[in-house]
PDB file of C-alpha atoms in Angstrom:
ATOM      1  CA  UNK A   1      -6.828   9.925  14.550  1.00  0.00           C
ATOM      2  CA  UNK A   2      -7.187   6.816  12.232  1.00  0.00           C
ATOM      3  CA  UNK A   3      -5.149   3.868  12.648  1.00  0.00           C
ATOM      4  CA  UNK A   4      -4.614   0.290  12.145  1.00  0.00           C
ATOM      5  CA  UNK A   5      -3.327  -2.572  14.282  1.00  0.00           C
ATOM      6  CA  UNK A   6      -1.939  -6.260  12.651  1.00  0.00           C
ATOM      7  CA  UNK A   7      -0.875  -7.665  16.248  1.00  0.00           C
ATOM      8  CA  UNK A   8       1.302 -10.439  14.814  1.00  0.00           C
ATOM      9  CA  UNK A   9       4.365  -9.557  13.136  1.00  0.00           C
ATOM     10  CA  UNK A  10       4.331 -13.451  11.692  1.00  0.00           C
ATOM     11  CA  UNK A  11       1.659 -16.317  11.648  1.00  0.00           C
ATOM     12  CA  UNK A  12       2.802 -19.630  10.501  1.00  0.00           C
ATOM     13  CA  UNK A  13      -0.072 -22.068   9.497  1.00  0.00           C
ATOM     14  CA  UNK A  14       0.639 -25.626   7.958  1.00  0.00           C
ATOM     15  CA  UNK A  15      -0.252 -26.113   4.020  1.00  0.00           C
ATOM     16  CA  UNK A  16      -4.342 -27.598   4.296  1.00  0.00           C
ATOM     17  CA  UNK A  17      -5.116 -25.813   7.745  1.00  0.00           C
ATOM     18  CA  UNK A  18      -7.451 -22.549   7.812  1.00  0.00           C
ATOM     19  CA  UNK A  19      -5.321 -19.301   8.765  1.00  0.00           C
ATOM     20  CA  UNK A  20      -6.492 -16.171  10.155  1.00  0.00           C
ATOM     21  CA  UNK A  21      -4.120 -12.648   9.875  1.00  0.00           C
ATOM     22  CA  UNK A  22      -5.763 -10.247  12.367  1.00  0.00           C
ATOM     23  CA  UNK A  23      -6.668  -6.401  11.888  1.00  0.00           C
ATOM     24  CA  UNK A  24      -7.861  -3.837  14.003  1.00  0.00           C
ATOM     25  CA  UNK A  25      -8.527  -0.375  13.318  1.00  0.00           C
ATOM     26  CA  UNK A  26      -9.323   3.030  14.734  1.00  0.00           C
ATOM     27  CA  UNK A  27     -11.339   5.464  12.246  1.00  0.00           C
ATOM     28  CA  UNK A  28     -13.872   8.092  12.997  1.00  0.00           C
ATOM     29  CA  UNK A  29     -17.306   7.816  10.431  1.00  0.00           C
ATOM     30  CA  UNK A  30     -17.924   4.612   8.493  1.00  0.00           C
ATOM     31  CA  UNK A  31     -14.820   2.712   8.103  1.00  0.00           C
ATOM     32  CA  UNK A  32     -13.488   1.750   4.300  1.00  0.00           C
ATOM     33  CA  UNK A  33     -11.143  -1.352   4.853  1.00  0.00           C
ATOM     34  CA  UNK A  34      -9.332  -2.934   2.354  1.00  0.00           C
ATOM     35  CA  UNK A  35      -6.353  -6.123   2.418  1.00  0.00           C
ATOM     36  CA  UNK A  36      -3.182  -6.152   0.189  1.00  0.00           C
ATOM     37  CA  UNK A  37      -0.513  -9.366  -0.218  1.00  0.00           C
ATOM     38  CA  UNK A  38       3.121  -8.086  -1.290  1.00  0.00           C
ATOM     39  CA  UNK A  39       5.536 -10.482  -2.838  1.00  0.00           C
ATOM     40  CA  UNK A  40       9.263  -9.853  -2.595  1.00  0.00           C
ATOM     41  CA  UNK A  41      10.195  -7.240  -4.506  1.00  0.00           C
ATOM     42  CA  UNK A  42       6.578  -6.454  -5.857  1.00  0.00           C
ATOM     43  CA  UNK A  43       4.145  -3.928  -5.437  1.00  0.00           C
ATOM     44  CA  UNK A  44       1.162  -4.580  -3.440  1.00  0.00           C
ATOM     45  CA  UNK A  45      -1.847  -6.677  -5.133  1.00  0.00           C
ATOM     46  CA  UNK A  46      -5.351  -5.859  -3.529  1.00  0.00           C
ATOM     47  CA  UNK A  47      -7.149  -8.593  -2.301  1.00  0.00           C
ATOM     48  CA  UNK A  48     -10.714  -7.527  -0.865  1.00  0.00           C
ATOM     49  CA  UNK A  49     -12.173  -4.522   0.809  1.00  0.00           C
ATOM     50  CA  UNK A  50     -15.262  -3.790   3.093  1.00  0.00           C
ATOM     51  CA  UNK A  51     -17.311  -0.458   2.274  1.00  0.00           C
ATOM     52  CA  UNK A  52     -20.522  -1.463   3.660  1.00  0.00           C
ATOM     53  CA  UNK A  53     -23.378  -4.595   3.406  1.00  0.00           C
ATOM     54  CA  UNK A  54     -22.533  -7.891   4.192  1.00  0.00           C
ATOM     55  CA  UNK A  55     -19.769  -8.602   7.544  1.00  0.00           C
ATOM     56  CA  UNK A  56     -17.771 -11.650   5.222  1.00  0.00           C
ATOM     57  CA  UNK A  57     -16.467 -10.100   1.955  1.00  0.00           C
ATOM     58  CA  UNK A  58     -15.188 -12.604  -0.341  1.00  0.00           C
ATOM     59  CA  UNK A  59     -11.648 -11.878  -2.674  1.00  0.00           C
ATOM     60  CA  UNK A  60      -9.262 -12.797  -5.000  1.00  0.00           C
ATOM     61  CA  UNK A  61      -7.301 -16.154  -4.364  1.00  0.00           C
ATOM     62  CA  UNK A  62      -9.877 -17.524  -2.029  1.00  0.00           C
ATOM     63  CA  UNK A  63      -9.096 -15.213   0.760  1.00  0.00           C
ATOM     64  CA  UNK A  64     -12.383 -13.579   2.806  1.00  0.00           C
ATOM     65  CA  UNK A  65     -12.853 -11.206   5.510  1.00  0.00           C
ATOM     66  CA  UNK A  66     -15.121 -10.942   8.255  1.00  0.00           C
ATOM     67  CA  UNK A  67     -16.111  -6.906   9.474  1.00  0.00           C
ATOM     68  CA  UNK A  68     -16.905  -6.795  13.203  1.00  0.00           C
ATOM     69  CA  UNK A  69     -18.007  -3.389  13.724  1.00  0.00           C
ATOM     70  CA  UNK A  70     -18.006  -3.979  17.604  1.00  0.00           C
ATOM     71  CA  UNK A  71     -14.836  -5.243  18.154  1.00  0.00           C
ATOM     72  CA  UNK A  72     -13.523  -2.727  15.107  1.00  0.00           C
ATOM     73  CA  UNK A  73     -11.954  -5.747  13.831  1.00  0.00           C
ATOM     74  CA  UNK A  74     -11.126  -6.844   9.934  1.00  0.00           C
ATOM     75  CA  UNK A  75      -9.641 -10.425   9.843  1.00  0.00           C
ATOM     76  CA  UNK A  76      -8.317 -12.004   6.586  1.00  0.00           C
ATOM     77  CA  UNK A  77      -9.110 -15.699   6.251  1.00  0.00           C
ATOM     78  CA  UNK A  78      -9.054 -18.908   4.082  1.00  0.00           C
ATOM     79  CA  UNK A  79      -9.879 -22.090   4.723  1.00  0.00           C
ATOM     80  CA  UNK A  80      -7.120 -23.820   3.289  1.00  0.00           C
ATOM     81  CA  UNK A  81      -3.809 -22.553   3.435  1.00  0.00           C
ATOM     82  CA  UNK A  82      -1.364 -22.581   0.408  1.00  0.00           C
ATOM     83  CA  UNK A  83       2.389 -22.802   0.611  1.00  0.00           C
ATOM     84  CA  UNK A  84       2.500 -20.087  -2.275  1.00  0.00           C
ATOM     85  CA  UNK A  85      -0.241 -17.836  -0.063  1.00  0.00           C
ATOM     86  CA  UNK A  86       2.914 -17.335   2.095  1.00  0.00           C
ATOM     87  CA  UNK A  87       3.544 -13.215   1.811  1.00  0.00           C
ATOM     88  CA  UNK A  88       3.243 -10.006   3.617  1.00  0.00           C
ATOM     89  CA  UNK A  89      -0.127  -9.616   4.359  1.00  0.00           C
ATOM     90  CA  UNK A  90      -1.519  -5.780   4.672  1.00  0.00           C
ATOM     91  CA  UNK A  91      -4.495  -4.137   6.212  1.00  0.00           C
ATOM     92  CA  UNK A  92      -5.290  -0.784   5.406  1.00  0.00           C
ATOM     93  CA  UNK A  93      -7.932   2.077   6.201  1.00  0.00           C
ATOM     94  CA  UNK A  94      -9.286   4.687   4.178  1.00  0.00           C
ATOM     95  CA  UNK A  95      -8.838   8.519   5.479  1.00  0.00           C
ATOM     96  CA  UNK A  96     -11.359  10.671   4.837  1.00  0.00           C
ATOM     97  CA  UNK A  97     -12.124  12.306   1.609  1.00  0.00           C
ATOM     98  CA  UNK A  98      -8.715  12.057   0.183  1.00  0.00           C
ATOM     99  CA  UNK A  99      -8.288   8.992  -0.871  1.00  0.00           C
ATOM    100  CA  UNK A 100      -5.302   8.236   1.211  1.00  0.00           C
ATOM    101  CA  UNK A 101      -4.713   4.732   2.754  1.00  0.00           C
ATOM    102  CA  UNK A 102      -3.523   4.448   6.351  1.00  0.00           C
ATOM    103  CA  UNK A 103      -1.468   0.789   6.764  1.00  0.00           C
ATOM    104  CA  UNK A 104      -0.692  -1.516   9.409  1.00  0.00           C
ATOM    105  CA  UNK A 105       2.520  -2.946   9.923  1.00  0.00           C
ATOM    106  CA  UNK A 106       2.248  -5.935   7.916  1.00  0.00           C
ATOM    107  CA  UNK A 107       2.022  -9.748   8.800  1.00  0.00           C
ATOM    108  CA  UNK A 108       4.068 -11.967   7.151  1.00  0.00           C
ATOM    109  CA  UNK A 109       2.205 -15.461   6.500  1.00  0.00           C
ATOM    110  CA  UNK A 110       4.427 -18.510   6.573  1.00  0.00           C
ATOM    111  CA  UNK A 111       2.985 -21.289   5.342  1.00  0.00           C
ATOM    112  CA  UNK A 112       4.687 -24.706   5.385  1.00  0.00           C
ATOM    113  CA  UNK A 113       4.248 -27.874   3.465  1.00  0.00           C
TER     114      UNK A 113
ATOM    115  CA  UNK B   1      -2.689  -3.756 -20.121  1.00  0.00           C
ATOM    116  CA  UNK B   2      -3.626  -1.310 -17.638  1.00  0.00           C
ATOM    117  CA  UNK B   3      -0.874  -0.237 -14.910  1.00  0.00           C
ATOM    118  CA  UNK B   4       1.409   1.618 -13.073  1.00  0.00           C
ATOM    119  CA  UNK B   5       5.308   1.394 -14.224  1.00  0.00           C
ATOM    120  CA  UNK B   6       7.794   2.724 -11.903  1.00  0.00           C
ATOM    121  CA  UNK B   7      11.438   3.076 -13.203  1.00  0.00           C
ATOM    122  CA  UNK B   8      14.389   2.256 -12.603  1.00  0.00           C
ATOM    123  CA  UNK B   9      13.308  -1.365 -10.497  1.00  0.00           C
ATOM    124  CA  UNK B  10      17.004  -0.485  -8.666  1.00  0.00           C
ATOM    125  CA  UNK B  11      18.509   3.134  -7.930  1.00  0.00           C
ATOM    126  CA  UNK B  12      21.716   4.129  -5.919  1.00  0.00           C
ATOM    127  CA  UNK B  13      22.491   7.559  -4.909  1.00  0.00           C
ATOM    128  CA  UNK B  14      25.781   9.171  -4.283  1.00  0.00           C
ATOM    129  CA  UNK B  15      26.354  11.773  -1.506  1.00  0.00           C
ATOM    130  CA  UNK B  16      25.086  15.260  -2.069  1.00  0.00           C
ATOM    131  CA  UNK B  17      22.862  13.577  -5.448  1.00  0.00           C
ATOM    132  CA  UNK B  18      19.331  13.812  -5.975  1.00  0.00           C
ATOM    133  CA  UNK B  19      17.380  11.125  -8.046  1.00  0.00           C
ATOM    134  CA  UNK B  20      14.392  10.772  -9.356  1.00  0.00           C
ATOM    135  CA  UNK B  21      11.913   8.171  -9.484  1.00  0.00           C
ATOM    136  CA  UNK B  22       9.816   7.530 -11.819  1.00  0.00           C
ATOM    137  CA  UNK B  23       5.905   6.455 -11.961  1.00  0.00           C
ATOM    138  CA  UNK B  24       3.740   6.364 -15.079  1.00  0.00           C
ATOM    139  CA  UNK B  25       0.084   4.875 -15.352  1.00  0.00           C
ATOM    140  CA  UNK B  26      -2.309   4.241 -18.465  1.00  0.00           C
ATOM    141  CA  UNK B  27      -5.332   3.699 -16.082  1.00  0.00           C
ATOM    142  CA  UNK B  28      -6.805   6.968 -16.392  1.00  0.00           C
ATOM    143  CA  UNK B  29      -6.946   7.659 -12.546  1.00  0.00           C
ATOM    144  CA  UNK B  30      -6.605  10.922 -11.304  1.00  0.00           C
ATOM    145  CA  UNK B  31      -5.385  10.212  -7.465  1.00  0.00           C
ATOM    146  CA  UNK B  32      -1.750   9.718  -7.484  1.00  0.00           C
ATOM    147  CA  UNK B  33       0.697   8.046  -4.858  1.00  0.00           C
ATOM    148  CA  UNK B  34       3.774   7.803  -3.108  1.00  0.00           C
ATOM    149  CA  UNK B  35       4.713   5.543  -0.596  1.00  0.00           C
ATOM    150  CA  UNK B  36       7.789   4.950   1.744  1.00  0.00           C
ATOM    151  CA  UNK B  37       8.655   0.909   2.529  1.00  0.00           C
ATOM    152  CA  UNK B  38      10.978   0.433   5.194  1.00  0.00           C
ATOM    153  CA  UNK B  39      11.072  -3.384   6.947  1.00  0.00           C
ATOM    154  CA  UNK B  40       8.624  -3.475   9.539  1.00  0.00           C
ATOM    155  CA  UNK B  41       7.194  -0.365   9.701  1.00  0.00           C
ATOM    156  CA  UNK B  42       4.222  -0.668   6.528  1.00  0.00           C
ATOM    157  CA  UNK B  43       3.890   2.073   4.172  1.00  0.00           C
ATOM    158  CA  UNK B  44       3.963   5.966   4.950  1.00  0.00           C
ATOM    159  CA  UNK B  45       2.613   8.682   2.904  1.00  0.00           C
ATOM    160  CA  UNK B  46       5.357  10.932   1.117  1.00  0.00           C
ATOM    161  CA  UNK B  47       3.142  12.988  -1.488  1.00  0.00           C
ATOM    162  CA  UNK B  48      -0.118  12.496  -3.574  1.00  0.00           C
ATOM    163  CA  UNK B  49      -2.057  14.287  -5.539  1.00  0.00           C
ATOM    164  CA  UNK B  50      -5.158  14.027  -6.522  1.00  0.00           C
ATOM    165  CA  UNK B  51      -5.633  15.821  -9.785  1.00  0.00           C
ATOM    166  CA  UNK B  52      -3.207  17.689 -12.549  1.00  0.00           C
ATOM    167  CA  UNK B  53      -1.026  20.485 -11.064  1.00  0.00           C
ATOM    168  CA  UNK B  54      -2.161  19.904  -7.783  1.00  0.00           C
ATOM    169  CA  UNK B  55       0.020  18.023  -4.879  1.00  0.00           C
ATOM    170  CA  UNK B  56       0.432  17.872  -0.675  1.00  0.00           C
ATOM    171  CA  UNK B  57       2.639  16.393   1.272  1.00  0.00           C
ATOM    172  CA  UNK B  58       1.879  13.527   2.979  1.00  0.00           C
ATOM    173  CA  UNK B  59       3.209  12.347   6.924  1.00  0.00           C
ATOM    174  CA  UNK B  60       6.854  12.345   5.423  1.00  0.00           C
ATOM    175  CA  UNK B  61       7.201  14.545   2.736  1.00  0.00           C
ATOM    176  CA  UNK B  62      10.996  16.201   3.620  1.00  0.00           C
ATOM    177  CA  UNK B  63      13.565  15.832   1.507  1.00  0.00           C
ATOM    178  CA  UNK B  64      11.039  14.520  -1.128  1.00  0.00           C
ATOM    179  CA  UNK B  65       9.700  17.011  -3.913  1.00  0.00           C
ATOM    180  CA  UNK B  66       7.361  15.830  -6.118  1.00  0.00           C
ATOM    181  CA  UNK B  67       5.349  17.356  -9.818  1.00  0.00           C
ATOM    182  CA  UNK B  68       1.875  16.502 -11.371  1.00  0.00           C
ATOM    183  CA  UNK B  69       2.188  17.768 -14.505  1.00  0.00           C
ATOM    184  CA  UNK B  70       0.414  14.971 -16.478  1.00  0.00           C
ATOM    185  CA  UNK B  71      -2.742  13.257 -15.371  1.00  0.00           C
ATOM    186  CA  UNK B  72      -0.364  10.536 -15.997  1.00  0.00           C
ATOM    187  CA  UNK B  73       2.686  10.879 -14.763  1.00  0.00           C
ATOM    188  CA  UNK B  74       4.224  11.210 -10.829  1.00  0.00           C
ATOM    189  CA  UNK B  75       7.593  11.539 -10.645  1.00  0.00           C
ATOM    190  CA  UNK B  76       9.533  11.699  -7.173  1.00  0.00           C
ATOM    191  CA  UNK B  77      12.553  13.156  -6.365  1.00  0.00           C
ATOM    192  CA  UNK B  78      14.635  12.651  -3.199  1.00  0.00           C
ATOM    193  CA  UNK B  79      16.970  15.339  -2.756  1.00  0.00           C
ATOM    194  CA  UNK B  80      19.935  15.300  -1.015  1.00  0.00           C
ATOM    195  CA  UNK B  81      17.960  16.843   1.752  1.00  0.00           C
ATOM    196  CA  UNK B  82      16.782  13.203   2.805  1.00  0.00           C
ATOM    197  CA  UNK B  83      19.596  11.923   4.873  1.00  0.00           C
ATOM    198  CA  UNK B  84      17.769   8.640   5.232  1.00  0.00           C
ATOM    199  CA  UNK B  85      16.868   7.881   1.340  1.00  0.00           C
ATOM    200  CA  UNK B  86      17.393   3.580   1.660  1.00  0.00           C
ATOM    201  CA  UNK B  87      14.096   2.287   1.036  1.00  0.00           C
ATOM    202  CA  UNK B  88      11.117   0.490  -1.468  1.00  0.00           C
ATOM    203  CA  UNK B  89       9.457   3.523  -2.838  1.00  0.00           C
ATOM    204  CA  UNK B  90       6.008   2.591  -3.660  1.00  0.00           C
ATOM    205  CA  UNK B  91       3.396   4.723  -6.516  1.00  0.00           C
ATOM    206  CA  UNK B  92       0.038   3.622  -6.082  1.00  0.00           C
ATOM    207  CA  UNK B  93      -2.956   4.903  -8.235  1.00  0.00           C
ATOM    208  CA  UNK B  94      -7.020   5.708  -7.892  1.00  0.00           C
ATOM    209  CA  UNK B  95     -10.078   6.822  -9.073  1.00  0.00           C
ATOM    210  CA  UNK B  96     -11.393   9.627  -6.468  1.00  0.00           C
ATOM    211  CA  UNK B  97     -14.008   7.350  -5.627  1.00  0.00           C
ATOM    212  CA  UNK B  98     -13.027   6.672  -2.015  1.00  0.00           C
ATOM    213  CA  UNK B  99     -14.667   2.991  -1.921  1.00  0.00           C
ATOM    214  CA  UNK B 100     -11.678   2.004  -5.068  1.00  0.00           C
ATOM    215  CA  UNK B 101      -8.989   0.444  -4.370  1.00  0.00           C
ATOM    216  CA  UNK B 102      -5.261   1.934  -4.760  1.00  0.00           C
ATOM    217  CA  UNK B 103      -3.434   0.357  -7.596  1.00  0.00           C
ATOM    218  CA  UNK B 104       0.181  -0.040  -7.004  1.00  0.00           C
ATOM    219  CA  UNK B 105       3.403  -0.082  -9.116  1.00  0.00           C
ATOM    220  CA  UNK B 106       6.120  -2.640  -8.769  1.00  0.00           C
ATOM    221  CA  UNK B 107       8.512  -0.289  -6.590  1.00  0.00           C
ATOM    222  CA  UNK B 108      12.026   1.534  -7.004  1.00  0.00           C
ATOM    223  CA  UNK B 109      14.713   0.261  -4.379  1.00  0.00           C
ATOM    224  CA  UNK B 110      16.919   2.711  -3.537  1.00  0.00           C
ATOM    225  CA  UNK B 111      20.322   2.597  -2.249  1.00  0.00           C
ATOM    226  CA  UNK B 112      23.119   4.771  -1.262  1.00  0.00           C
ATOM    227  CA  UNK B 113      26.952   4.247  -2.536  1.00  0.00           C
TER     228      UNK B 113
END
């Protein structure tokens, strides 16, 4: 069964350091991965997604990702934290042919002046 | 602009009522959506379809009944059925590609009185 892992329910980072929300997954074939942010109240916004090529995949807002096939990892990064990056961060895993996304839990990113 | 628009942003439900949510989008995709948001648990899989007339139920589809009868259109109800209804309710959109992202709506909150 597919599946996917954020191990920290809430990372708080300072506003200037680098921060790092972690995602694992579980999938059978070649694994499509993709990262959402939700605002309160809002809808999810896509960030980035790995399908295949290069291991760090670049986004929207600065935010990157490095694939690690061997440790079936998917970490979001960026180098400099924002206090308006703070949000609940979400990893998710395609399924298949259909089209559906399997989620993680969420992280919520705190980010503090 | 292209989107998804979900209506009413705020719903409440009486006893024995069903509602219905509902999810429009003017991106010409023909995967549809819907998600269940409930705090800490990330987003589960009520219905989707993926083309005109055609629907399946997702990991939590009772009490939930949903029809495609517009490529762009998705509307959800939640019966009376659903003893459980309080949640973000979440319609998402795609191309059948399976490397695209899923393009979501703003949500529907849903309450009981």
């Amino acid at each position: 069964a597919q599946s996917v892992a954020q191990p920290e329910d809430q990372v708080n980072v300072a506003e200037g350091n680098p921060l790092t929300v972690k995602c694992t997954y579980s999938v059978s074939g070649n694994p499509y991965l993709f990262w959402y942010v939700q605002y309160p109240n809002r809808g999810l916004q896509f960030l980035l997604k790995y399908i295949t090529g290069d291991n760090l995949v670049k986004g929207s807002y600065g935010f990157e990702a490095e694939f690690n096939k061997s440790q079936t990892s998917f970490h979001l990064k960026k180098p400099s934290a924002l206090v308006s990056d703070s949000a609940l961060y979400f990893c998710a895993v395609r399924g298949g042919n259909t089209g559906k996304l399997i989620f993680g839990q969420g992280t919520t990113l705190q980010v503090k002046p | 602009d292209g989107g998804i628009t979900q209506s009413p942003k705020y719903l409440f439900r009486k006893e024995g009522q069903n509602v219905t949510l509902s999810c429009e989008q003017n991106l010409n995709h023909d995967a549809m959506y819907w998600y269940r948001q409930d705090p800490g648990q990330g987003l589960r899989l009520i219905y989707y379809s993926q083309i005109v007339n055609d629907f399946q139920k997702g990991d939590i589809a009772e009490g939930y009944s949903v029809s495609r009868e517009k490529k762009e259109s998705f509307p959800l109800t939640v019966t009376s059925a659903q003893k459980n209804p309080t949640a973000f309710y979440l319609c998402a959109s795609t191309r059948p590609n399976v490397r695209q992202p899923q393009h979501f709506g703003d949500g529907t909150r849903l309450s009981i009185l």
